[in-house]
Amino acid sequence: SFGNQGNQSFGNQGNQSFGNQGNQGGGYGQQQQQQQTQQGGYGARNENRDVIENQIFITGLNTKTPPSNDDIKERFGSIGIIKMDKKIRQPRIKIWPDKGCASVTYEDPSAATAAISWFSGKEFGGSIISVELATKSEEWSG
């Protein structure tokens, strides 16, 4: 009788609490892993470079028919306000057509992060683009 009760209660409590904790813990664990992976991704990619939090760097643009400033402004301006260059009174968009890359500077860093999740890996102007936070060494080079 004691043995049976022990097995039953241990089995039930053990399975239930382990299952519940496991599921919850798994959920939290996955979120933490994703955050670490994202941070680690930026860190690993830009090890010795300073990330510019409100600027994105776009690669994989179509080099045969490169997008214009207006194309980029229309697509990437849909997610946040693009910072204006006060000197030339134009949006802070820089395109390197022969390299198939561009940079866009937003007013708000949250727009830059949103642009990464919305546009990276998506089709734009006939090619699949990659979007990440810009770093100081990539800014205005070339």
PDB file of C-alpha atoms in Angstrom:
ATOM      1  CA  SER A   1       0.000   0.000   0.000  1.00  0.00           C
ATOM      2  CA  PHE A   2       2.751   2.441   0.948  1.00  0.00           C
ATOM      3  CA  GLY A   3       4.766   1.469  -2.108  1.00  0.00           C
ATOM      4  CA  ASN A   4       1.801   1.961  -4.446  1.00  0.00           C
ATOM      5  CA  GLN A   5       0.898   5.330  -3.033  1.00  0.00           C
ATOM      6  CA  GLY A   6       4.498   6.402  -3.218  1.00  0.00           C
ATOM      7  CA  ASN A   7       4.810   5.416  -6.855  1.00  0.00           C
ATOM      8  CA  GLN A   8       1.522   6.976  -7.826  1.00  0.00           C
ATOM      9  CA  SER A   9       2.030  10.278  -6.052  1.00  0.00           C
ATOM     10  CA  PHE A  10       5.652  10.519  -7.158  1.00  0.00           C
ATOM     11  CA  GLY A  11       4.690   9.647 -10.727  1.00  0.00           C
ATOM     12  CA  ASN A  12       1.793  12.111 -10.857  1.00  0.00           C
ATOM     13  CA  GLN A  13       3.465  14.965  -9.075  1.00  0.00           C
ATOM     14  CA  GLY A  14       6.732  14.336 -10.820  1.00  0.00           C
ATOM     15  CA  ASN A  15       5.223  14.226 -14.302  1.00  0.00           C
ATOM     16  CA  GLN A  16       2.892  17.129 -13.757  1.00  0.00           C
ATOM     17  CA  SER A  17       5.358  19.483 -12.138  1.00  0.00           C
ATOM     18  CA  PHE A  18       8.181  18.423 -14.436  1.00  0.00           C
ATOM     19  CA  GLY A  19       5.944  18.832 -17.483  1.00  0.00           C
ATOM     20  CA  ASN A  20       4.678  22.252 -16.424  1.00  0.00           C
ATOM     21  CA  GLN A  21       8.029  23.579 -15.351  1.00  0.00           C
ATOM     22  CA  GLY A  22       9.617  22.069 -18.416  1.00  0.00           C
ATOM     23  CA  ASN A  23       7.181  23.793 -20.743  1.00  0.00           C
ATOM     24  CA  GLN A  24       7.423  27.145 -18.995  1.00  0.00           C
ATOM     25  CA  GLY A  25      11.149  26.866 -18.577  1.00  0.00           C
ATOM     26  CA  GLY A  26      11.489  25.835 -22.199  1.00  0.00           C
ATOM     27  CA  GLY A  27       9.548  28.925 -23.235  1.00  0.00           C
ATOM     28  CA  TYR A  28      11.743  31.272 -21.238  1.00  0.00           C
ATOM     29  CA  GLY A  29      14.844  29.415 -22.317  1.00  0.00           C
ATOM     30  CA  GLN A  30      13.934  29.757 -25.992  1.00  0.00           C
ATOM     31  CA  GLN A  31      13.325  33.489 -25.648  1.00  0.00           C
ATOM     32  CA  GLN A  32      16.642  33.971 -23.893  1.00  0.00           C
ATOM     33  CA  GLN A  33      18.421  31.878 -26.508  1.00  0.00           C
ATOM     34  CA  GLN A  34      16.883  33.947 -29.311  1.00  0.00           C
ATOM     35  CA  GLN A  35      17.958  37.191 -27.648  1.00  0.00           C
ATOM     36  CA  GLN A  36      21.453  35.852 -27.065  1.00  0.00           C
ATOM     37  CA  THR A  37      21.629  34.600 -30.640  1.00  0.00           C
ATOM     38  CA  GLN A  38      20.607  38.005 -31.990  1.00  0.00           C
ATOM     39  CA  GLN A  39      23.051  39.863 -29.766  1.00  0.00           C
ATOM     40  CA  GLY A  40      25.732  37.279 -30.458  1.00  0.00           C
ATOM     41  CA  GLY A  41      25.039  37.566 -34.172  1.00  0.00           C
ATOM     42  CA  TYR A  42      25.662  41.295 -34.186  1.00  0.00           C
ATOM     43  CA  GLY A  43      28.621  40.947 -31.861  1.00  0.00           C
ATOM     44  CA  ALA A  44      30.248  38.207 -33.894  1.00  0.00           C
ATOM     45  CA  ARG A  45      29.675  39.970 -37.201  1.00  0.00           C
ATOM     46  CA  ASN A  46      30.838  43.377 -36.001  1.00  0.00           C
ATOM     47  CA  GLU A  47      33.420  42.332 -33.457  1.00  0.00           C
ATOM     48  CA  ASN A  48      35.685  45.370 -33.475  1.00  0.00           C
ATOM     49  CA  ARG A  49      33.227  47.864 -34.895  1.00  0.00           C
ATOM     50  CA  ASP A  50      30.740  50.218 -33.317  1.00  0.00           C
ATOM     51  CA  VAL A  51      27.143  49.541 -34.273  1.00  0.00           C
ATOM     52  CA  ILE A  52      25.110  52.560 -35.365  1.00  0.00           C
ATOM     53  CA  GLU A  53      21.774  51.904 -33.696  1.00  0.00           C
ATOM     54  CA  ASN A  54      19.621  54.059 -35.990  1.00  0.00           C
ATOM     55  CA  GLN A  55      21.243  53.086 -39.299  1.00  0.00           C
ATOM     56  CA  ILE A  56      20.731  49.966 -41.398  1.00  0.00           C
ATOM     57  CA  PHE A  57      23.044  48.460 -43.985  1.00  0.00           C
ATOM     58  CA  ILE A  58      21.309  46.731 -46.904  1.00  0.00           C
ATOM     59  CA  THR A  59      23.157  44.149 -49.021  1.00  0.00           C
ATOM     60  CA  GLY A  60      22.126  41.958 -51.956  1.00  0.00           C
ATOM     61  CA  LEU A  61      20.515  44.771 -53.959  1.00  0.00           C
ATOM     62  CA  ASN A  62      20.059  44.215 -57.679  1.00  0.00           C
ATOM     63  CA  THR A  63      23.240  45.502 -59.370  1.00  0.00           C
ATOM     64  CA  LYS A  64      21.820  45.270 -62.934  1.00  0.00           C
ATOM     65  CA  THR A  65      18.903  47.573 -62.121  1.00  0.00           C
ATOM     66  CA  PRO A  66      19.867  49.241 -58.825  1.00  0.00           C
ATOM     67  CA  PRO A  67      17.094  50.885 -56.832  1.00  0.00           C
ATOM     68  CA  SER A  68      16.906  54.682 -56.823  1.00  0.00           C
ATOM     69  CA  ASN A  69      16.897  56.826 -53.679  1.00  0.00           C
ATOM     70  CA  ASP A  70      13.131  57.140 -54.135  1.00  0.00           C
ATOM     71  CA  ASP A  71      12.709  53.328 -54.333  1.00  0.00           C
ATOM     72  CA  ILE A  72      14.629  52.920 -51.071  1.00  0.00           C
ATOM     73  CA  LYS A  73      12.826  55.862 -49.448  1.00  0.00           C
ATOM     74  CA  GLU A  74       9.443  54.421 -50.423  1.00  0.00           C
ATOM     75  CA  ARG A  75      10.180  50.888 -49.139  1.00  0.00           C
ATOM     76  CA  PHE A  76      12.251  51.632 -46.041  1.00  0.00           C
ATOM     77  CA  GLY A  77      10.436  54.871 -45.159  1.00  0.00           C
ATOM     78  CA  SER A  78       7.248  52.836 -44.725  1.00  0.00           C
ATOM     79  CA  ILE A  79       8.527  51.554 -41.371  1.00  0.00           C
ATOM     80  CA  GLY A  80       9.884  54.756 -39.829  1.00  0.00           C
ATOM     81  CA  ILE A  81      11.006  58.320 -40.445  1.00  0.00           C
ATOM     82  CA  ILE A  82      14.244  58.514 -42.412  1.00  0.00           C
ATOM     83  CA  LYS A  83      16.582  61.141 -40.994  1.00  0.00           C
ATOM     84  CA  MET A  84      17.076  64.235 -43.146  1.00  0.00           C
ATOM     85  CA  ASP A  85      20.552  65.403 -44.104  1.00  0.00           C
ATOM     86  CA  LYS A  86      20.357  69.073 -43.159  1.00  0.00           C
ATOM     87  CA  LYS A  87      23.145  70.123 -45.558  1.00  0.00           C
ATOM     88  CA  ILE A  88      21.628  68.739 -48.745  1.00  0.00           C
ATOM     89  CA  ARG A  89      18.003  68.606 -47.489  1.00  0.00           C
ATOM     90  CA  GLN A  90      17.647  65.013 -48.638  1.00  0.00           C
ATOM     91  CA  PRO A  91      16.915  61.785 -46.708  1.00  0.00           C
ATOM     92  CA  ARG A  92      20.049  60.085 -45.295  1.00  0.00           C
ATOM     93  CA  ILE A  93      20.161  57.310 -47.903  1.00  0.00           C
ATOM     94  CA  LYS A  94      23.423  56.230 -49.493  1.00  0.00           C
ATOM     95  CA  ILE A  95      23.536  53.697 -52.348  1.00  0.00           C
ATOM     96  CA  TRP A  96      26.564  51.904 -53.787  1.00  0.00           C
ATOM     97  CA  PRO A  97      24.947  50.569 -57.008  1.00  0.00           C
ATOM     98  CA  ASP A  98      27.980  48.606 -58.222  1.00  0.00           C
ATOM     99  CA  LYS A  99      28.342  46.852 -54.845  1.00  0.00           C
ATOM    100  CA  GLY A 100      24.601  46.210 -54.466  1.00  0.00           C
ATOM    101  CA  CYS A 101      24.418  47.809 -51.042  1.00  0.00           C
ATOM    102  CA  ALA A 102      22.939  50.859 -49.364  1.00  0.00           C
ATOM    103  CA  SER A 103      22.532  52.498 -45.984  1.00  0.00           C
ATOM    104  CA  VAL A 104      19.495  54.213 -44.508  1.00  0.00           C
ATOM    105  CA  THR A 105      19.574  56.333 -41.354  1.00  0.00           C
ATOM    106  CA  TYR A 106      16.382  56.595 -39.315  1.00  0.00           C
ATOM    107  CA  GLU A 107      15.336  59.187 -36.738  1.00  0.00           C
ATOM    108  CA  ASP A 108      14.622  56.391 -34.244  1.00  0.00           C
ATOM    109  CA  PRO A 109      16.705  53.243 -33.491  1.00  0.00           C
ATOM    110  CA  SER A 110      13.502  51.189 -33.086  1.00  0.00           C
ATOM    111  CA  ALA A 111      12.719  51.825 -36.779  1.00  0.00           C
ATOM    112  CA  ALA A 112      16.124  50.393 -37.717  1.00  0.00           C
ATOM    113  CA  THR A 113      15.475  47.218 -35.696  1.00  0.00           C
ATOM    114  CA  ALA A 114      11.984  46.942 -37.192  1.00  0.00           C
ATOM    115  CA  ALA A 115      13.413  47.312 -40.716  1.00  0.00           C
ATOM    116  CA  ILE A 116      15.737  44.361 -40.076  1.00  0.00           C
ATOM    117  CA  SER A 117      12.905  42.038 -39.044  1.00  0.00           C
ATOM    118  CA  TRP A 118      10.516  43.308 -41.753  1.00  0.00           C
ATOM    119  CA  PHE A 119      12.785  43.508 -44.800  1.00  0.00           C
ATOM    120  CA  SER A 120      15.774  41.182 -44.314  1.00  0.00           C
ATOM    121  CA  GLY A 121      15.441  38.044 -46.436  1.00  0.00           C
ATOM    122  CA  LYS A 122      12.637  39.611 -48.490  1.00  0.00           C
ATOM    123  CA  GLU A 123      12.505  40.431 -52.205  1.00  0.00           C
ATOM    124  CA  PHE A 124      13.241  44.023 -53.224  1.00  0.00           C
ATOM    125  CA  GLY A 125      13.757  45.199 -56.813  1.00  0.00           C
ATOM    126  CA  GLY A 126      14.181  41.668 -58.139  1.00  0.00           C
ATOM    127  CA  SER A 127      16.615  40.261 -55.574  1.00  0.00           C
ATOM    128  CA  ILE A 128      16.561  38.947 -52.010  1.00  0.00           C
ATOM    129  CA  ILE A 129      18.122  41.514 -49.690  1.00  0.00           C
ATOM    130  CA  SER A 130      19.827  41.268 -46.326  1.00  0.00           C
ATOM    131  CA  VAL A 131      19.368  44.036 -43.743  1.00  0.00           C
ATOM    132  CA  GLU A 132      21.441  44.534 -40.588  1.00  0.00           C
ATOM    133  CA  LEU A 133      22.497  47.354 -38.299  1.00  0.00           C
ATOM    134  CA  ALA A 134      25.223  49.438 -39.886  1.00  0.00           C
ATOM    135  CA  THR A 135      28.637  49.765 -38.312  1.00  0.00           C
ATOM    136  CA  LYS A 136      30.973  52.722 -38.379  1.00  0.00           C
ATOM    137  CA  SER A 137      33.494  51.046 -40.677  1.00  0.00           C
ATOM    138  CA  GLU A 138      30.755  50.388 -43.284  1.00  0.00           C
ATOM    139  CA  GLU A 139      29.358  53.908 -43.091  1.00  0.00           C
ATOM    140  CA  TRP A 140      30.203  55.999 -46.157  1.00  0.00           C
ATOM    141  CA  SER A 141      32.989  53.668 -47.310  1.00  0.00           C
ATOM    142  CA  GLY A 142      33.561  53.295 -51.044  1.00  0.00           C
TER     143      GLY A 142
END
